[in-house]
Amino acid sequence: MAAAEIKVGQVDDVQELHRTGLTTVPDRYIRDGDDRPDGDSVFALAHIPVIDVGELPRGDELDKLRLACEEWGFFQVVNHGIAHELLDEMEKLAREFFMLPLGEKEKYPMAPGGIQGYGHAFVFSEDQKLDWCNMLALGVEPASIRQPKLWPTSPAGFRETLEAYSAEVRTLCGTLLAHIAETLGLAPATFGDMFGEAVQAVRMNFYPPCPRPELVMGLSAHSDGSAVTVLQQDMSCAGLQVRSKAGAWVPVHPVPHALVVNLGDTLEVLTNGRYKSVEHRAVVNGEQDRLSVVTFYAPAYDVELGPLPEFVTDETPCRYRRFNHGEYSRHYVTSRLEGKKTLEFAKINPPAGEHNGTVPEQTST
């Protein structure tokens, strides 16, 4: 879809709306009843697992990781090797960026239908409901996906800190994928060898207070197109919610200097559904703002993906076709955030009785 074809209509900057002291919410942000935060059950007392990376791959902690991947698709990591000072500095500079005057932030504009720069991502029509969130999204690795003109020069030190932060998170992603492979009985290097020069992007989300938080979404429910996603959230409030297997929404309570990790669609496909990507969303608060820094880590665009043979048997027939990751990535970023709908791109729905346990060849679309 060419950017020139996309008409997104009036898209207000939610921080500017908040600054006006409004007591109502513009219609484009008001969700329909079932799509409101209180429209589904929220199980506030549950907690997603916490994994001590320093204890991996010892048996007990590896078992905890396996259970976290099977039962939740989400977990928090502590003792992850990234200096707390670097985490604090990245959070501080991200917040300082969002506090800049609107005119300064708009020097790094996200084009309609685009996915890099400052603004609203995943907006493709004039009547689409909007999220109560401002974003700064940037391609990090490989160098070919970077758009240097969109990397802020203010606040001072932002670029250098993001570089250092992204390098550390990239190392962590490789470590986590090696341990996740071990939980599946695979060689630790399985995913790293397969992914080539992995694609890495970062998105910073800022959720200002909203006068009617019960009517809006901070970020629509979705799964991630990545292999793994690493999220740093501030300590203000539990805005991130994960859909449990029972269907309830579970808040991810902030743990100081922990990072939140979730499995993306790529791992669901590679494991033939043994591990699943999980829907998550962000809700907003009437009094407090919230900030998150999110890193997406995925295979190189030229990598072919499909279920690994180890996970395709007569009992668990192949559920996903083979496809090029760049093809899926283009599909993902040109689709609205709408649950796990984007993964339908890869699913096979053969008639009953026609499962033969084989991995299909590449299918063109």
CSV table of C-alpha atoms in Angstrom, one decimal:
chain,number,residue,atom,x,y,z
A,1,MET,CA,0.0,0.0,0.0
A,2,ALA,CA,1.6,3.3,-1.1
A,3,ALA,CA,1.7,6.0,1.6
A,4,ALA,CA,0.1,8.4,-0.9
A,5,GLU,CA,-3.1,6.3,-1.0
A,6,ILE,CA,-3.6,6.5,2.8
A,7,LYS,CA,-5.9,9.1,4.3
A,8,VAL,CA,-5.9,9.0,8.1
A,9,GLY,CA,-8.1,12.1,8.8
A,10,GLN,CA,-7.7,14.2,11.8
A,11,VAL,CA,-5.1,12.7,14.2
A,12,ASP,CA,-4.7,14.8,17.4
A,13,ASP,CA,-1.6,14.6,19.5
A,14,VAL,CA,-2.8,13.1,22.7
A,15,GLN,CA,-0.3,15.0,24.9
A,16,GLU,CA,-1.6,18.3,23.4
A,17,LEU,CA,-5.2,17.2,24.1
A,18,HIS,CA,-4.2,16.5,27.7
A,19,ARG,CA,-2.5,19.9,28.0
A,20,THR,CA,-5.7,21.7,27.1
A,21,GLY,CA,-7.3,20.3,30.3
A,22,LEU,CA,-10.2,18.6,28.4
A,23,THR,CA,-12.8,16.8,30.4
A,24,THR,CA,-14.2,14.8,27.5
A,25,VAL,CA,-12.5,12.6,24.9
A,26,PRO,CA,-12.8,13.1,21.1
A,27,ASP,CA,-15.0,10.6,19.3
A,28,ARG,CA,-12.1,8.9,17.4
A,29,TYR,CA,-10.7,7.7,20.7
A,30,ILE,CA,-13.9,6.4,22.3
A,31,ARG,CA,-14.1,2.6,21.9
A,32,ASP,CA,-17.2,0.6,21.3
A,33,GLY,CA,-18.5,-1.2,24.4
A,34,ASP,CA,-16.8,-4.6,23.9
A,35,ASP,CA,-13.5,-2.9,23.0
A,36,ARG,CA,-13.3,-0.8,26.2
A,37,PRO,CA,-10.9,-1.7,29.0
A,38,ASP,CA,-13.7,-2.7,31.3
A,39,GLY,CA,-15.4,-4.7,28.6
A,40,ASP,CA,-13.4,-7.8,29.4
A,41,SER,CA,-12.5,-9.4,32.8
A,42,VAL,CA,-9.3,-8.2,34.3
A,43,PHE,CA,-7.6,-10.5,36.8
A,44,ALA,CA,-5.6,-8.0,38.8
A,45,LEU,CA,-4.1,-10.5,41.4
A,46,ALA,CA,-2.3,-12.8,38.9
A,47,HIS,CA,1.4,-12.3,38.0
A,48,ILE,CA,3.3,-13.4,35.0
A,49,PRO,CA,6.5,-15.4,35.8
A,50,VAL,CA,9.8,-13.8,36.7
A,51,ILE,CA,12.9,-15.5,35.3
A,52,ASP,CA,16.4,-15.0,36.7
A,53,VAL,CA,18.6,-15.0,33.5
A,54,GLY,CA,21.7,-15.5,35.6
A,55,GLU,CA,20.4,-18.8,36.8
A,56,LEU,CA,19.9,-20.2,33.2
A,57,PRO,CA,20.4,-22.8,31.9
A,58,ARG,CA,20.3,-24.6,35.2
A,59,GLY,CA,17.5,-27.1,35.4
A,60,ASP,CA,15.0,-25.4,37.7
A,61,GLU,CA,15.2,-22.0,36.0
A,62,LEU,CA,15.0,-23.6,32.5
A,63,ASP,CA,11.9,-25.5,33.6
A,64,LYS,CA,10.4,-22.1,34.8
A,65,LEU,CA,11.3,-20.6,31.4
A,66,ARG,CA,9.6,-23.6,29.6
A,67,LEU,CA,6.5,-23.2,31.7
A,68,ALA,CA,6.4,-19.4,31.1
A,69,CYS,CA,6.6,-19.9,27.4
A,70,GLU,CA,4.0,-22.7,27.4
A,71,GLU,CA,1.5,-21.1,29.8
A,72,TRP,CA,1.9,-17.4,29.3
A,73,GLY,CA,4.1,-16.4,26.3
A,74,PHE,CA,5.2,-13.6,28.6
A,75,PHE,CA,7.6,-13.3,31.5
A,76,GLN,CA,9.8,-10.7,33.2
A,77,VAL,CA,13.5,-11.1,33.4
A,78,VAL,CA,15.9,-10.0,36.2
A,79,ASN,CA,19.6,-10.4,36.5
A,80,HIS,CA,19.7,-9.8,32.8
A,81,GLY,CA,23.1,-8.3,32.5
A,82,ILE,CA,22.1,-4.8,31.4
A,83,ALA,CA,23.3,-2.1,33.7
A,84,HIS,CA,20.5,-0.4,35.7
A,85,GLU,CA,22.2,3.0,35.0
A,86,LEU,CA,21.7,2.4,31.3
A,87,LEU,CA,18.1,1.5,31.7
A,88,ASP,CA,17.5,4.6,33.8
A,89,GLU,CA,19.3,6.8,31.3
A,90,MET,CA,17.3,5.5,28.4
A,91,GLU,CA,14.0,6.0,30.3
A,92,LYS,CA,15.0,9.5,31.3
A,93,LEU,CA,16.0,10.6,27.8
A,94,ALA,CA,12.9,9.0,26.2
A,95,ARG,CA,10.7,10.9,28.7
A,96,GLU,CA,12.6,14.1,27.9
A,97,PHE,CA,11.9,13.6,24.2
A,98,PHE,CA,8.2,13.3,24.8
A,99,MET,CA,8.3,16.4,27.0
A,100,LEU,CA,9.7,18.5,24.1
A,101,PRO,CA,7.4,21.1,22.5
A,102,LEU,CA,5.2,19.5,19.8
A,103,GLY,CA,7.0,21.5,17.0
A,104,GLU,CA,10.3,20.0,18.0
A,105,LYS,CA,9.0,16.4,18.0
A,106,GLU,CA,7.3,17.0,14.7
A,107,LYS,CA,10.7,17.4,13.1
A,108,TYR,CA,10.8,13.6,13.0
A,109,PRO,CA,7.3,12.9,11.5
A,110,MET,CA,5.8,9.5,10.9
A,111,ALA,CA,4.4,9.5,7.4
A,112,PRO,CA,0.7,8.3,7.0
A,113,GLY,CA,0.9,4.5,7.0
A,114,GLY,CA,4.5,4.6,8.1
A,115,ILE,CA,6.2,2.9,11.0
A,116,GLN,CA,9.2,5.1,11.7
A,117,GLY,CA,9.2,8.6,13.3
A,118,TYR,CA,7.0,10.4,15.8
A,119,GLY,CA,3.2,10.1,15.7
A,120,HIS,CA,0.6,7.4,15.5
A,121,ALA,CA,1.5,4.0,13.9
A,122,PHE,CA,-1.0,1.5,12.4
A,123,VAL,CA,-3.5,4.1,11.3
A,124,PHE,CA,-4.8,3.4,7.8
A,125,SER,CA,-8.2,5.1,7.4
A,126,GLU,CA,-10.2,8.2,8.4
A,127,ASP,CA,-12.7,6.4,10.5
A,128,GLN,CA,-10.4,4.1,12.4
A,129,LYS,CA,-10.5,4.3,16.2
A,130,LEU,CA,-7.2,5.8,17.6
A,131,ASP,CA,-5.1,4.8,20.5
A,132,TRP,CA,-4.4,7.2,23.4
A,133,CYS,CA,-0.7,7.1,22.8
A,134,ASN,CA,2.2,9.0,21.2
A,135,MET,CA,5.0,7.0,19.7
A,136,LEU,CA,8.6,7.4,18.5
A,137,ALA,CA,9.5,4.4,16.3
A,138,LEU,CA,13.0,3.8,14.9
A,139,GLY,CA,14.7,1.1,12.9
A,140,VAL,CA,18.0,0.1,14.5
A,141,GLU,CA,19.6,-3.0,12.8
A,142,PRO,CA,20.7,-3.7,10.1
A,143,ALA,CA,21.9,-0.3,9.0
A,144,SER,CA,19.8,-0.6,5.8
A,145,ILE,CA,16.5,-0.1,7.8
A,146,ARG,CA,17.7,3.0,9.6
A,147,GLN,CA,16.4,6.4,8.8
A,148,PRO,CA,19.0,8.7,10.4
A,149,LYS,CA,16.9,11.9,9.8
A,150,LEU,CA,14.3,10.5,12.2
A,151,TRP,CA,16.7,9.9,15.1
A,152,PRO,CA,16.2,12.9,17.4
A,153,THR,CA,19.2,15.2,18.0
A,154,SER,CA,17.4,16.4,21.2
A,155,PRO,CA,17.6,15.7,24.1
A,156,ALA,CA,21.4,15.7,24.2
A,157,GLY,CA,22.8,12.1,24.3
A,158,PHE,CA,19.7,10.5,23.0
A,159,ARG,CA,21.2,8.9,20.0
A,160,GLU,CA,24.3,7.6,21.8
A,161,THR,CA,22.3,6.2,24.6
A,162,LEU,CA,19.9,4.5,22.3
A,163,GLU,CA,22.9,2.9,20.4
A,164,ALA,CA,24.4,1.6,23.7
A,165,TYR,CA,21.0,0.4,24.9
A,166,SER,CA,20.1,-1.3,21.7
A,167,ALA,CA,23.4,-3.2,21.6
A,168,GLU,CA,22.8,-4.5,25.1
A,169,VAL,CA,19.2,-5.5,24.3
A,170,ARG,CA,20.4,-7.2,21.1
A,171,THR,CA,22.8,-9.4,23.1
A,172,LEU,CA,20.0,-10.2,25.6
A,173,CYS,CA,17.7,-11.3,22.8
A,174,GLY,CA,20.3,-13.7,21.5
A,175,THR,CA,20.8,-15.1,25.0
A,176,LEU,CA,17.1,-15.6,25.5
A,177,LEU,CA,16.5,-17.2,22.2
A,178,ALA,CA,19.3,-19.7,23.0
A,179,HIS,CA,17.7,-20.6,26.2
A,180,ILE,CA,14.2,-20.8,24.6
A,181,ALA,CA,15.7,-23.2,22.1
A,182,GLU,CA,17.0,-25.3,24.9
A,183,THR,CA,13.5,-25.5,26.5
A,184,LEU,CA,12.4,-27.0,23.2
A,185,GLY,CA,15.2,-29.6,23.1
A,186,LEU,CA,16.9,-27.8,20.3
A,187,ALA,CA,20.6,-26.8,20.0
A,188,PRO,CA,21.1,-23.3,21.7
A,189,ALA,CA,22.3,-21.8,18.4
A,190,THR,CA,19.2,-23.0,16.4
A,191,PHE,CA,17.4,-19.6,16.1
A,192,GLY,CA,20.5,-17.5,16.0
A,193,ASP,CA,21.9,-19.4,13.1
A,194,MET,CA,18.6,-19.4,11.3
A,195,PHE,CA,17.8,-15.6,11.7
A,196,GLY,CA,20.9,-14.2,9.9
A,197,GLU,CA,21.4,-10.5,10.5
A,198,ALA,CA,18.5,-10.1,12.8
A,199,VAL,CA,16.2,-7.1,12.3
A,200,GLN,CA,15.9,-4.9,15.4
A,201,ALA,CA,13.6,-1.9,15.9
A,202,VAL,CA,12.6,0.2,18.9
A,203,ARG,CA,9.4,1.9,19.7
A,204,MET,CA,8.9,4.3,22.6
A,205,ASN,CA,5.3,4.7,23.8
A,206,PHE,CA,4.0,7.6,25.9
A,207,TYR,CA,0.6,7.5,27.4
A,208,PRO,CA,-0.6,10.8,29.0
A,209,PRO,CA,-3.4,10.8,31.5
A,210,CYS,CA,-6.9,10.6,30.0
A,211,PRO,CA,-10.0,12.2,31.5
A,212,ARG,CA,-12.1,9.1,30.7
A,213,PRO,CA,-9.6,6.2,30.7
A,214,GLU,CA,-12.5,3.7,30.8
A,215,LEU,CA,-13.5,4.7,27.3
A,216,VAL,CA,-10.2,4.5,25.5
A,217,MET,CA,-7.3,2.1,24.8
A,218,GLY,CA,-3.7,3.1,25.2
A,219,LEU,CA,-2.7,0.4,22.6
A,220,SER,CA,-5.1,-1.9,20.9
A,221,ALA,CA,-4.9,-5.6,21.6
A,222,HIS,CA,-2.4,-7.4,19.3
A,223,SER,CA,0.4,-10.0,19.1
A,224,ASP,CA,3.8,-9.0,17.9
A,225,GLY,CA,5.3,-10.0,14.5
A,226,SER,CA,8.7,-10.5,16.1
A,227,ALA,CA,10.5,-13.5,17.4
A,228,VAL,CA,10.9,-11.9,20.8
A,229,THR,CA,10.0,-8.5,22.2
A,230,VAL,CA,11.7,-6.9,25.1
A,231,LEU,CA,9.8,-4.1,26.9
A,232,GLN,CA,11.1,-1.7,29.6
A,233,GLN,CA,8.3,0.0,31.5
A,234,ASP,CA,8.5,2.8,34.0
A,235,MET,CA,7.2,2.2,37.6
A,236,SER,CA,4.2,4.5,37.4
A,237,CYS,CA,1.3,2.1,37.0
A,238,ALA,CA,0.5,-1.3,35.5
A,239,GLY,CA,-0.7,-0.3,32.1
A,240,LEU,CA,0.4,-3.4,30.1
A,241,GLN,CA,-2.1,-6.3,30.2
A,242,VAL,CA,-1.7,-9.8,28.8
A,243,ARG,CA,-4.5,-12.1,27.8
A,244,SER,CA,-4.3,-15.3,29.8
A,245,LYS,CA,-5.2,-18.8,28.4
A,246,ALA,CA,-8.5,-18.5,30.3
A,247,GLY,CA,-9.2,-15.2,28.4
A,248,ALA,CA,-8.8,-12.8,31.3
A,249,TRP,CA,-6.6,-9.7,31.1
A,250,VAL,CA,-3.7,-9.9,33.5
A,251,PRO,CA,-1.8,-6.7,34.4
A,252,VAL,CA,2.0,-6.8,34.2
A,253,HIS,CA,3.0,-5.2,37.5
A,254,PRO,CA,6.3,-3.2,37.2
A,255,VAL,CA,9.3,-4.8,38.9
A,256,PRO,CA,12.3,-2.4,39.4
A,257,HIS,CA,14.8,-2.7,36.5
A,258,ALA,CA,13.2,-5.9,35.2
A,259,LEU,CA,12.4,-6.3,31.5
A,260,VAL,CA,9.2,-7.8,30.1
A,261,VAL,CA,9.7,-10.4,27.4
A,262,ASN,CA,7.1,-11.8,25.1
A,263,LEU,CA,7.1,-14.4,22.3
A,264,GLY,CA,6.1,-13.1,18.9
A,265,ASP,CA,4.4,-14.7,15.9
A,266,THR,CA,7.7,-15.9,14.4
A,267,LEU,CA,8.3,-18.4,17.3
A,268,GLU,CA,4.7,-19.6,17.1
A,269,VAL,CA,5.2,-20.5,13.5
A,270,LEU,CA,8.7,-22.1,14.0
A,271,THR,CA,7.4,-24.2,16.9
A,272,ASN,CA,4.2,-25.1,15.0
A,273,GLY,CA,2.1,-23.6,17.8
A,274,ARG,CA,4.0,-25.4,20.7
A,275,TYR,CA,4.8,-21.9,21.9
A,276,LYS,CA,2.3,-19.2,21.0
A,277,SER,CA,2.4,-15.4,20.6
A,278,VAL,CA,0.0,-13.8,23.1
A,279,GLU,CA,-2.4,-10.9,22.7
A,280,HIS,CA,-1.5,-7.9,24.9
A,281,ARG,CA,-2.8,-4.3,25.2
A,282,ALA,CA,-2.1,-1.1,27.1
A,283,VAL,CA,-4.7,0.7,29.2
A,284,VAL,CA,-4.3,4.3,30.4
A,285,ASN,CA,-4.8,6.1,33.7
A,286,GLY,CA,-6.8,9.1,34.7
A,287,GLU,CA,-4.0,10.7,36.8
A,288,GLN,CA,-0.6,9.2,35.8
A,289,ASP,CA,1.3,9.2,32.6
A,290,ARG,CA,3.2,6.0,31.5
A,291,LEU,CA,6.3,5.4,29.4
A,292,SER,CA,7.6,2.2,27.8
A,293,VAL,CA,10.6,1.4,25.6
A,294,VAL,CA,10.0,-1.6,23.4
A,295,THR,CA,12.5,-3.5,21.3
A,296,PHE,CA,11.4,-5.9,18.5
A,297,TYR,CA,13.8,-8.6,17.4
A,298,ALA,CA,13.1,-10.7,14.3
A,299,PRO,CA,14.8,-12.7,11.6
A,300,ALA,CA,16.4,-11.0,8.6
A,301,TYR,CA,13.8,-10.1,5.9
A,302,ASP,CA,15.2,-12.7,3.4
A,303,VAL,CA,14.8,-15.7,5.8
A,304,GLU,CA,12.2,-18.3,4.9
A,305,LEU,CA,10.1,-19.4,7.9
A,306,GLY,CA,7.9,-22.3,8.5
A,307,PRO,CA,7.4,-25.0,11.2
A,308,LEU,CA,10.6,-26.8,12.1
A,309,PRO,CA,10.4,-30.5,11.3
A,310,GLU,CA,10.8,-31.5,14.9
A,311,PHE,CA,7.4,-30.0,15.7
A,312,VAL,CA,5.4,-31.6,12.8
A,313,THR,CA,4.0,-35.1,13.4
A,314,ASP,CA,0.9,-37.1,12.7
A,315,GLU,CA,-0.4,-36.0,16.1
A,316,THR,CA,0.5,-32.3,15.5
A,317,PRO,CA,0.1,-31.7,11.8
A,318,CYS,CA,1.6,-28.6,10.1
A,319,ARG,CA,-0.5,-25.5,11.0
A,320,TYR,CA,1.5,-22.8,9.1
A,321,ARG,CA,2.8,-22.5,5.6
A,322,ARG,CA,6.3,-21.5,4.7
A,323,PHE,CA,6.8,-17.9,3.8
A,324,ASN,CA,9.4,-15.2,3.5
A,325,HIS,CA,9.8,-13.1,6.7
A,326,GLY,CA,10.0,-9.9,4.8
A,327,GLU,CA,6.7,-10.7,3.2
A,328,TYR,CA,5.1,-11.3,6.6
A,329,SER,CA,6.7,-8.1,8.0
A,330,ARG,CA,5.2,-6.0,5.2
A,331,HIS,CA,1.8,-7.6,5.9
A,332,TYR,CA,2.1,-6.9,9.6
A,333,VAL,CA,3.0,-3.2,9.3
A,334,THR,CA,0.3,-2.5,6.8
A,335,SER,CA,-2.5,-4.0,9.0
A,336,ARG,CA,-4.4,-2.5,11.9
A,337,LEU,CA,-3.6,-3.9,15.4
A,338,GLU,CA,-6.4,-6.3,15.8
A,339,GLY,CA,-5.7,-9.3,18.1
A,340,LYS,CA,-3.9,-12.1,16.3
A,341,LYS,CA,-5.5,-11.5,13.0
A,342,THR,CA,-2.3,-10.8,11.2
A,343,LEU,CA,-1.1,-14.4,11.9
A,344,GLU,CA,-3.9,-15.7,9.7
A,345,PHE,CA,-1.6,-14.8,6.8
A,346,ALA,CA,0.5,-17.9,7.7
A,347,LYS,CA,-2.1,-20.4,8.9
A,348,ILE,CA,-3.1,-23.5,7.0
A,349,ASN,CA,-6.7,-24.8,7.4
A,350,PRO,CA,-6.7,-28.1,5.6
A,351,PRO,CA,-9.9,-30.2,5.5
A,352,ALA,CA,-10.3,-32.8,8.3
A,353,GLY,CA,-8.5,-36.1,7.5
A,354,GLU,CA,-6.0,-34.6,5.1
A,355,HIS,CA,-3.1,-34.1,7.6
A,356,ASN,CA,-0.1,-36.0,6.5
A,357,GLY,CA,2.5,-34.6,9.0
A,358,THR,CA,4.7,-33.1,6.3
A,359,VAL,CA,6.0,-29.6,6.0
A,360,PRO,CA,4.5,-27.9,2.9
A,361,GLU,CA,6.6,-26.2,0.3
A,362,GLN,CA,6.7,-22.4,-0.2
A,363,THR,CA,3.2,-21.1,-1.1
A,364,SER,CA,2.9,-18.0,-3.2
A,365,THR,CA,0.3,-15.4,-2.3
